XYZ file of C-alpha atoms in Angstrom:
593
model
C -26.443 -108.878 1.792
C -27.586 -111.565 4.164
C -26.363 -112.004 7.714
C -25.992 -115.713 8.496
C -26.279 -115.979 12.272
C -25.313 -119.149 14.058
C -28.343 -121.304 14.703
C -28.949 -124.795 15.950
C -31.642 -127.188 14.733
C -34.705 -127.121 16.917
C -34.367 -130.783 17.821
C -30.907 -130.383 19.307
C -31.922 -127.207 21.107
C -34.945 -128.809 22.691
C -33.195 -132.006 23.697
C -30.225 -130.311 25.302
C -30.309 -129.475 28.972
C -27.344 -127.161 28.903
C -27.268 -124.342 31.335
C -26.092 -120.880 30.409
C -22.768 -121.541 32.061
C -22.026 -124.568 29.860
C -23.184 -123.306 26.478
C -20.689 -121.350 24.419
C -21.452 -117.687 24.761
C -19.517 -116.220 21.835
C -21.842 -115.600 18.878
C -20.259 -115.074 15.486
C -21.374 -113.443 12.263
C -20.457 -114.328 8.689
C -21.176 -111.911 5.854
C -22.333 -113.402 2.546
C -22.560 -111.055 -0.440
C -25.767 -111.738 -2.380
C -26.226 -108.346 -3.982
C -25.497 -109.826 -7.416
C -27.864 -112.778 -7.036
C -31.377 -111.378 -7.461
C -32.922 -114.848 -7.542
C -31.504 -115.654 -4.117
C -32.734 -112.356 -2.680
C -36.281 -112.692 -4.017
C -36.760 -116.439 -3.504
C -34.655 -116.719 -0.319
C -32.771 -119.609 -1.869
C -28.999 -119.546 -2.303
C -27.837 -120.881 -5.645
C -24.115 -120.216 -5.211
C -22.416 -123.402 -4.043
C -19.572 -121.636 -2.232
C -21.990 -119.430 -0.314
C -24.019 -122.455 0.747
C -20.816 -124.132 1.892
C -19.781 -121.119 4.005
C -23.195 -120.844 5.663
C -23.378 -124.589 6.301
C -19.894 -124.535 7.837
C -20.899 -121.551 9.950
C -23.958 -123.349 11.367
C -22.183 -126.669 11.893
C -19.405 -124.925 13.786
C -21.974 -123.815 16.374
C -23.464 -127.327 16.479
C -20.057 -128.841 17.182
C -19.432 -126.369 20.007
C -22.734 -127.259 21.635
C -22.006 -130.973 21.293
C -18.611 -130.509 22.914
C -20.274 -128.612 25.767
C -22.563 -131.629 26.247
C -19.587 -133.966 26.351
C -20.351 -135.536 22.969
C -17.593 -136.037 20.458
C -18.166 -136.466 16.752
C -16.771 -139.419 14.834
C -13.441 -138.534 13.175
C -13.566 -137.801 9.463
C -11.695 -140.990 8.537
C -14.601 -143.059 9.902
C -17.184 -141.260 7.761
C -17.781 -141.595 4.005
C -15.153 -139.862 1.923
C -16.138 -136.430 0.662
C -15.993 -135.385 -2.940
C -12.942 -133.642 -4.278
C -14.903 -130.449 -4.893
C -15.861 -130.228 -1.221
C -12.258 -130.813 -0.226
C -11.013 -128.082 -2.529
C -13.595 -125.682 -1.145
C -12.580 -126.462 2.402
C -8.923 -126.117 1.587
C -9.363 -122.727 0.009
C -11.457 -121.563 2.923
C -8.840 -122.574 5.470
C -5.984 -121.061 3.559
C -7.687 -117.673 3.525
C -8.490 -117.631 7.215
C -6.716 -114.968 9.267
C -3.790 -115.911 11.455
C -3.937 -114.179 14.804
C -0.569 -113.145 16.094
C -1.775 -111.594 19.347
C -0.883 -113.141 22.699
C -3.337 -115.875 23.579
C -3.980 -114.714 27.143
C -3.260 -110.996 27.476
C -3.234 -109.640 30.992
C -5.373 -106.595 31.589
C -3.923 -104.216 34.189
C -6.282 -102.565 36.618
C -9.360 -104.281 35.222
C -12.130 -105.997 37.148
C -14.279 -108.414 35.177
C -17.817 -108.681 36.506
C -18.245 -112.373 37.225
C -20.962 -114.596 38.648
C -20.952 -114.974 42.414
C -19.257 -118.355 42.426
C -16.280 -116.879 40.578
C -15.899 -113.782 42.715
C -12.532 -114.909 44.025
C -11.062 -114.286 40.583
C -11.467 -110.519 40.868
C -7.871 -109.508 41.343
C -5.363 -106.814 40.442
C -3.747 -107.777 37.204
C -0.228 -106.496 37.686
C 0.935 -109.866 38.944
C -0.121 -112.943 40.872
C -1.157 -111.799 44.324
C -1.340 -113.939 47.432
C -4.474 -113.899 49.521
C -4.586 -113.660 53.283
C -4.985 -117.424 53.444
C -1.721 -117.945 51.603
C -3.215 -119.167 48.303
C -2.027 -117.530 45.125
C -4.659 -115.959 42.920
C -4.014 -115.485 39.212
C -4.903 -112.291 37.382
C -7.772 -112.099 34.946
C -7.079 -112.738 31.293
C -9.092 -112.619 28.132
C -8.424 -114.585 24.998
C -10.047 -114.955 21.605
C -12.834 -117.482 21.309
C -11.960 -121.104 20.478
C -13.115 -120.708 16.873
C -10.012 -118.800 15.830
C -10.445 -119.902 12.203
C -13.803 -118.129 11.905
C -13.956 -115.359 9.300
C -16.371 -112.476 9.769
C -16.036 -111.284 6.179
C -15.017 -114.219 3.927
C -16.189 -112.451 0.741
C -14.563 -109.061 1.489
C -17.876 -107.214 1.611
C -17.082 -104.887 4.521
C -15.697 -101.474 3.468
C -12.168 -102.055 4.735
C -10.596 -100.023 1.889
C -6.852 -100.717 1.601
C -6.590 -102.414 4.997
C -5.348 -106.007 4.464
C -8.042 -108.637 4.898
C -6.043 -110.440 7.582
C -5.705 -107.223 9.605
C -9.415 -106.483 9.276
C -10.378 -109.994 10.414
C -7.943 -109.835 13.329
C -9.369 -106.503 14.498
C -12.965 -107.732 14.215
C -12.089 -110.798 16.260
C -10.422 -108.654 18.928
C -13.403 -106.299 18.961
C -15.982 -109.003 19.672
C -13.852 -111.324 21.812
C -12.062 -108.798 24.017
C -12.779 -105.082 23.580
C -16.578 -105.075 23.766
C -16.852 -107.692 26.569
C -14.181 -105.830 28.527
C -15.561 -102.315 28.056
C -19.202 -103.305 28.557
C -18.657 -106.144 31.024
C -21.963 -105.531 32.812
C -24.068 -105.857 29.669
C -22.058 -108.741 28.250
C -23.207 -111.114 30.965
C -26.385 -111.708 28.938
C -25.959 -113.453 25.558
C -28.846 -111.460 24.081
C -27.141 -108.199 25.042
C -23.868 -109.328 23.479
C -25.626 -110.382 20.306
C -27.538 -107.116 20.025
C -24.407 -105.012 20.461
C -22.412 -107.047 17.931
C -25.218 -106.769 15.395
C -25.496 -103.030 15.992
C -21.768 -102.547 15.529
C -21.587 -104.425 12.234
C -24.879 -103.295 10.719
C -24.169 -99.627 11.392
C -20.624 -99.769 10.001
C -20.961 -101.825 6.842
C -22.555 -99.107 4.667
C -19.924 -96.403 5.093
C -16.147 -96.807 4.665
C -15.463 -93.760 6.852
C -17.657 -95.099 9.652
C -16.257 -98.620 9.497
C -12.620 -97.505 9.337
C -13.100 -94.985 12.157
C -14.423 -97.715 14.404
C -11.630 -100.098 13.367
C -9.100 -97.391 14.290
C -10.582 -97.322 17.805
C -10.327 -101.110 18.008
C -6.713 -101.022 16.779
C -5.792 -98.373 19.368
C -7.386 -100.381 22.182
C -5.603 -103.555 21.079
C -2.238 -101.804 20.818
C -2.578 -100.501 24.380
C -3.716 -103.825 25.817
C -0.793 -105.673 24.223
C 1.757 -102.991 25.194
C 2.524 -101.789 21.665
C 2.926 -98.183 22.727
C 4.981 -95.730 24.752
C 3.731 -93.794 27.783
C 0.467 -92.028 26.839
C 0.445 -89.546 29.725
C -0.577 -85.995 28.701
C 2.059 -84.236 26.606
C 2.234 -81.822 23.638
C 3.363 -84.692 21.410
C 0.988 -86.298 18.923
C 0.153 -89.586 20.645
C -0.399 -91.340 17.325
C 3.392 -91.395 17.105
C 3.557 -93.265 20.430
C 1.538 -96.237 19.117
C 3.872 -98.807 17.561
C 1.207 -101.164 16.185
C 1.402 -101.084 12.337
C -2.283 -102.005 12.010
C -3.231 -98.898 13.991
C -1.196 -96.589 11.791
C -2.674 -98.127 8.639
C -6.304 -98.085 9.777
C -6.085 -94.570 11.262
C -4.655 -93.264 7.976
C -7.395 -94.954 5.946
C -10.068 -93.565 8.293
C -8.825 -90.001 7.857
C -8.646 -90.453 4.074
C -12.219 -91.787 3.983
C -13.559 -88.832 5.994
C -11.718 -86.352 3.775
C -13.195 -87.976 0.687
C -16.675 -87.515 2.101
C -15.938 -83.851 2.754
C -14.352 -83.311 -0.674
C -17.440 -84.762 -2.357
C -19.441 -82.108 -0.486
C -21.887 -84.681 0.757
C -24.763 -83.235 2.800
C -24.535 -83.717 6.576
C -25.845 -87.105 7.623
C -25.724 -89.630 10.441
C -22.922 -91.391 8.571
C -20.797 -88.252 8.882
C -21.544 -88.078 12.616
C -20.598 -91.741 13.022
C -17.415 -91.275 10.983
C -16.311 -88.298 13.080
C -17.212 -90.175 16.241
C -14.813 -92.945 15.229
C -12.021 -90.368 15.100
C -13.156 -88.914 18.444
C -13.090 -92.235 20.270
C -9.727 -93.110 18.720
C -8.237 -89.805 19.864
C -9.641 -90.358 23.369
C -8.133 -93.840 23.638
C -4.621 -92.712 22.670
C -4.814 -89.383 24.538
C -5.096 -86.772 21.758
C -7.716 -84.804 23.681
C -7.348 -81.526 21.784
C -8.086 -83.394 18.563
C -11.055 -85.087 20.220
C -12.555 -81.802 21.441
C -12.209 -80.242 17.974
C -14.163 -83.129 16.450
C -16.754 -82.996 19.256
C -17.440 -79.323 18.627
C -17.567 -80.021 14.893
C -20.283 -82.661 15.098
C -22.388 -80.855 17.713
C -23.972 -78.674 15.008
C -24.427 -81.619 12.624
C -26.179 -83.656 15.315
C -28.595 -80.806 16.005
C -29.719 -81.002 12.355
C -29.563 -84.677 11.386
C -29.318 -86.542 14.694
C -27.156 -89.621 15.220
C -27.476 -93.370 14.850
C -28.705 -95.462 17.823
C -25.203 -96.859 18.319
C -23.614 -93.411 18.454
C -26.242 -92.369 20.985
C -24.925 -95.178 23.185
C -21.232 -94.429 22.718
C -21.109 -90.652 22.246
C -22.295 -89.547 25.734
C -19.821 -91.947 27.346
C -16.931 -90.713 25.191
C -17.910 -87.080 25.777
C -17.791 -87.625 29.545
C -14.531 -89.609 29.459
C -12.815 -86.814 27.517
C -14.038 -84.295 30.108
C -12.734 -86.541 32.898
C -9.330 -86.743 31.227
C -9.141 -82.964 30.780
C -11.004 -82.135 34.042
C -13.035 -79.586 32.114
C -16.720 -78.876 31.638
C -18.296 -81.382 29.221
C -18.632 -80.112 25.664
C -21.934 -81.832 24.869
C -24.981 -82.009 27.097
C -26.566 -85.349 27.882
C -28.991 -86.315 25.081
C -31.791 -87.518 27.367
C -34.145 -86.247 30.028
C -33.122 -87.263 33.521
C -35.517 -89.499 35.392
C -35.323 -91.122 38.835
C -34.724 -94.839 39.171
C -38.111 -96.620 39.277
C -39.290 -97.570 42.744
C -39.400 -101.295 42.019
C -35.749 -101.310 40.914
C -34.772 -99.182 43.900
C -36.410 -101.741 46.156
C -34.680 -104.645 44.397
C -31.165 -103.193 44.599
C -31.453 -101.795 48.125
C -29.165 -103.697 50.544
C -30.498 -105.329 53.675
C -30.950 -102.732 56.447
C -28.580 -104.554 58.806
C -25.882 -105.177 56.151
C -22.612 -103.291 55.825
C -23.609 -101.965 52.381
C -26.542 -100.156 53.992
C -23.927 -97.797 55.502
C -22.450 -96.937 52.106
C -21.688 -93.245 51.673
C -22.485 -92.243 55.246
C -18.814 -91.527 56.082
C -18.828 -88.651 53.580
C -21.350 -86.803 55.738
C -18.733 -86.552 58.494
C -16.439 -84.538 56.202
C -17.565 -80.964 56.810
C -15.019 -79.598 54.330
C -16.841 -81.173 51.387
C -19.294 -78.935 49.531
C -23.016 -79.634 49.583
C -22.921 -80.333 45.843
C -20.348 -83.098 46.198
C -22.080 -84.540 49.263
C -25.327 -84.876 47.307
C -23.568 -86.414 44.305
C -21.783 -89.010 46.409
C -25.101 -90.158 47.836
C -26.446 -90.731 44.312
C -23.348 -92.820 43.611
C -24.690 -95.441 46.014
C -27.345 -96.489 43.491
C -24.665 -97.183 40.874
C -22.654 -99.263 43.339
C -25.762 -101.206 44.358
C -26.637 -101.942 40.721
C -23.101 -103.177 40.036
C -23.179 -105.318 43.184
C -26.513 -106.918 42.220
C -25.195 -107.578 38.729
C -22.063 -109.258 40.082
C -24.022 -111.420 42.515
C -26.481 -112.620 39.881
C -25.092 -115.065 37.330
C -27.508 -113.745 34.682
C -26.722 -110.132 35.413
C -29.150 -107.245 35.084
C -32.113 -107.105 32.754
C -31.790 -105.000 29.557
C -33.892 -102.274 31.177
C -31.730 -102.286 34.303
C -28.602 -102.193 32.137
C -29.908 -99.118 30.349
C -30.659 -97.445 33.690
C -27.191 -98.271 35.028
C -25.527 -96.958 31.874
C -27.434 -93.681 32.017
C -27.016 -93.149 35.767
C -23.278 -93.853 35.618
C -22.876 -91.384 32.745
C -24.931 -88.777 34.613
C -22.842 -89.318 37.756
C -19.547 -88.762 35.923
C -20.995 -85.815 34.008
C -22.070 -84.103 37.240
C -18.781 -84.835 39.030
C -16.912 -83.040 36.258
C -19.406 -80.205 35.741
C -20.547 -79.169 39.238
C -17.511 -76.971 40.141
C -18.245 -74.829 37.057
C -21.919 -74.428 37.980
C -21.651 -73.916 41.751
C -21.045 -70.426 43.206
C -19.315 -72.033 46.205
C -15.918 -72.046 44.479
C -13.898 -68.919 43.657
C -12.454 -68.592 40.170
C -8.907 -68.318 38.919
C -7.973 -65.775 36.263
C -8.643 -68.292 33.506
C -12.114 -69.012 34.877
C -11.238 -72.389 36.373
C -12.773 -73.075 39.821
C -10.529 -73.220 42.881
C -11.399 -76.495 44.623
C -10.220 -77.216 48.208
C -7.575 -79.977 48.505
C -9.734 -82.587 50.255
C -12.610 -82.035 47.832
C -10.227 -82.481 44.894
C -9.022 -85.840 46.209
C -12.486 -87.220 47.007
C -13.922 -85.987 43.702
C -11.122 -87.645 41.722
C -11.491 -90.855 43.723
C -15.183 -91.004 42.796
C -14.276 -90.406 39.147
C -11.639 -93.127 39.372
C -14.192 -95.549 40.780
C -16.321 -95.072 37.648
C -13.454 -96.297 35.453
C -13.927 -99.842 36.828
C -17.640 -100.306 36.211
C -19.940 -100.244 34.406
C -17.513 -99.205 31.656
C -13.910 -100.310 32.003
C -11.091 -97.943 31.019
C -7.605 -99.459 30.883
C -5.072 -97.605 33.081
C -2.592 -97.313 30.188
C -4.997 -95.529 27.811
C -4.834 -91.796 27.304
C -7.852 -91.295 29.566
C -6.413 -93.583 32.236
C -3.002 -91.901 32.225
C -4.495 -88.399 32.356
C -6.770 -89.274 35.279
C -3.883 -90.830 37.217
C -1.842 -87.647 36.708
C -4.741 -85.552 38.059
C -5.022 -87.857 41.063
C -1.336 -87.554 41.870
C -1.392 -83.751 41.642
C -4.465 -83.582 43.885
C -2.786 -85.847 46.445
C 0.340 -83.684 46.431
C -1.771 -80.550 46.954
C -3.533 -82.189 49.910
C -0.195 -83.205 51.457
C 1.130 -79.683 51.080
C -2.003 -78.153 52.641
C -2.225 -80.551 55.591
C 1.471 -80.915 56.408
C 0.761 -84.360 57.820
C -1.890 -83.105 60.273
C -5.542 -84.082 59.780
C -8.556 -85.515 61.565
C -9.216 -89.248 61.716
C -12.345 -88.955 59.535
C -10.351 -87.151 56.849
C -7.555 -89.703 57.096
C -10.027 -92.505 56.448
C -11.401 -90.726 53.378
C -7.871 -90.315 52.027
C -7.205 -93.998 52.694
C -10.291 -94.944 50.661
C -9.144 -92.629 47.881
C -5.696 -94.194 47.817
C -7.172 -97.669 47.382
C -8.865 -96.345 44.235
C -5.706 -94.580 43.065
C -3.492 -97.634 43.552
C -5.778 -99.835 41.489
C -6.188 -97.185 38.777
C -2.392 -96.848 38.504
C -1.731 -100.569 38.037
C 1.510 -101.054 36.063
C 1.896 -97.267 35.735
C 4.806 -95.138 37.072
C 2.598 -93.552 39.753
C 1.622 -96.883 41.328
C 4.629 -96.971 43.659
C 3.999 -93.379 44.762
C 0.415 -94.132 45.788
C 1.435 -97.409 47.415
C 4.125 -95.726 49.526
C 1.717 -92.999 50.564
C -0.920 -95.544 51.556
C 1.717 -97.367 53.584
C 2.618 -94.163 55.426
C -0.942 -93.009 56.061
C -2.041 -96.449 57.218
C 0.311 -96.142 60.197
C -2.640 -94.728 62.147
C -4.828 -97.657 61.060
C -2.512 -100.561 61.843
C -2.791 -103.193 63.144
C -6.269 -103.439 61.563
C -7.198 -106.699 59.890
C -8.712 -106.741 56.418
C -12.309 -107.294 57.699
C -11.901 -104.198 59.876
C -10.536 -102.185 56.946
C -13.355 -103.393 54.703
C -15.892 -102.299 57.292
C -14.355 -98.817 57.170
C -14.393 -98.771 53.337
C -18.081 -99.697 53.324
C -18.802 -96.244 54.694
C -17.632 -94.702 51.413
C -18.348 -95.923 47.847
C -17.453 -99.586 47.670
C -18.594 -102.613 45.614
C -17.529 -105.752 47.519
C -17.922 -108.147 44.584
C -15.659 -105.988 42.420
C -13.223 -104.461 44.896
C -12.838 -106.850 47.833
C -10.267 -109.251 46.366
C -8.249 -106.476 44.704
C -8.165 -104.169 47.703
C -7.479 -107.031 50.100
C -4.338 -107.761 48.080
C -3.363 -104.097 48.315
C -3.883 -104.097 52.092
C -1.867 -107.298 52.444
C 1.048 -105.617 50.679
C 0.701 -102.592 52.967
C 0.890 -104.765 56.083
C 3.912 -106.652 54.718
C 5.729 -103.369 54.087
C 4.848 -102.062 57.540
C 6.117 -105.203 59.257
C 9.356 -105.022 57.314
C 9.831 -101.416 58.409
C 9.067 -102.239 62.043
C 11.668 -105.024 62.023
C 14.337 -102.719 60.637
C 17.083 -101.821 63.182
C 16.888 -98.211 61.918
C 13.148 -97.972 62.595
C 11.981 -94.903 64.529
C 8.634 -93.880 65.965
C 6.001 -94.565 63.326
C 3.946 -91.420 63.909
C 6.973 -89.143 63.783
C 8.288 -90.955 60.738
C 4.923 -90.640 59.023
C 4.768 -86.883 59.507
C 8.330 -86.463 58.238
C 7.582 -88.476 55.116
C 4.343 -86.631 54.434
C 6.106 -83.289 54.685
C 8.818 -84.390 52.248
C 6.635 -86.170 49.675
C 6.754 -83.124 47.412
């Protein structure tokens, strides 16, 4: 099987002066089955006319995109010599078999921040609706859409092991995977075309040899697509099987075929292999996306022994630690699997590159936590390490080319380590007493700050949609922690603690975008901010810089949140029934439960 990657003749590549911002960034793959043509494999010459036509069309499609980016337009077909009837019939059959995408063209993505070049930083907005900036200009939410080449087929000869999944459904899911899911989830790495290309190649090459592996991954893609397009009910934690809450027919079909493929492998009593690990991982990630965490933990424990004997593929070693940590975040339990690498400090040269200017506001990041004496030493130390992750994300957002592959790998590992430690440290520290079931008893303020730091890691470097099972579970934990803090404080707390809660609520509001808890967090932020008004946004941002804050990713979103808070406060102050704000605030805080 040969992988025909889009290429451009050397002459056109050398003569073009396109910058990276003008050239099309989406790279496509077309699979051509040559397993039955030994001559073509040995002599590297394709004798099948239809295969040559598909590859030629694939390459010319890229050429046309580059020409359009240069402002050149090809002569219409009626002005060129007439093609032969055989070519026309081939083209007609190829078009008729192309998948028809029925997804919305520009889906909105709630609670998501796309990492953009510096000149586009004003587009980083909350995606629940069109917000208005402080200057009065409306700012649209971020949207993703499939690439312009919607008639491209990844598998025109049906060579991928899609089993009984219809070809149109398989093509649609592959297109969604490469155009939306991977760029959205790995937004930091997808700023570099080489990184995108490497991840796409890894995904396809590692899946094409095993039906169970391919279908398990497609089930994850189908679940992600169903949630993004709203084809589901509320996925907050419940005893119900969340597969029943997904209304997308493609998801139900692909998930069924994935389970059947794994069972066939088990029934054939195949020896443990990396393919079995990858197949089970597909089921794990699918269960995590929809919120079936008990199912996910069962599969995680099942493959832990297999991995100790046969290892895992390079792709699973990228995805599995992240999924393991996300499941632990959703369940707020000790991670099942340990991290599969030795921890190392960030190299000194990278530390020097990402360090903010000494006189800048970002140089103060994390220092406000040191004023909170109620926080444990373990959490204080962890929050200081979180500054490196924020600095890496800030540098990536400021630079149009993003981070280097080595820096991306460091960011990915450090972010995973940070989340892992935030979930695990209460179980390892003797500072917390234990309940009867062995769970640590964490003080109210520490619970809120810890969950805010975990919520911050759902924005970057890996984006988790608020409506997914992981997103809904984390929002529920955040609401319960906030309620416990309100009950413990009874509306009375120090100014430093109030500022930390305000920072936490900014995180919670964004994480709950378009979720039922969003209004609860917004009302609470409005009440607590009574002691901060009438601060302007620059003054609020200066306060937030003392915690964990990434200006390029959070500024526009949180400014919109603060604007809404000030509008609500002014409306309340103008009300004829308005009473003293401080007394009103304490009454509301005491009755929030």
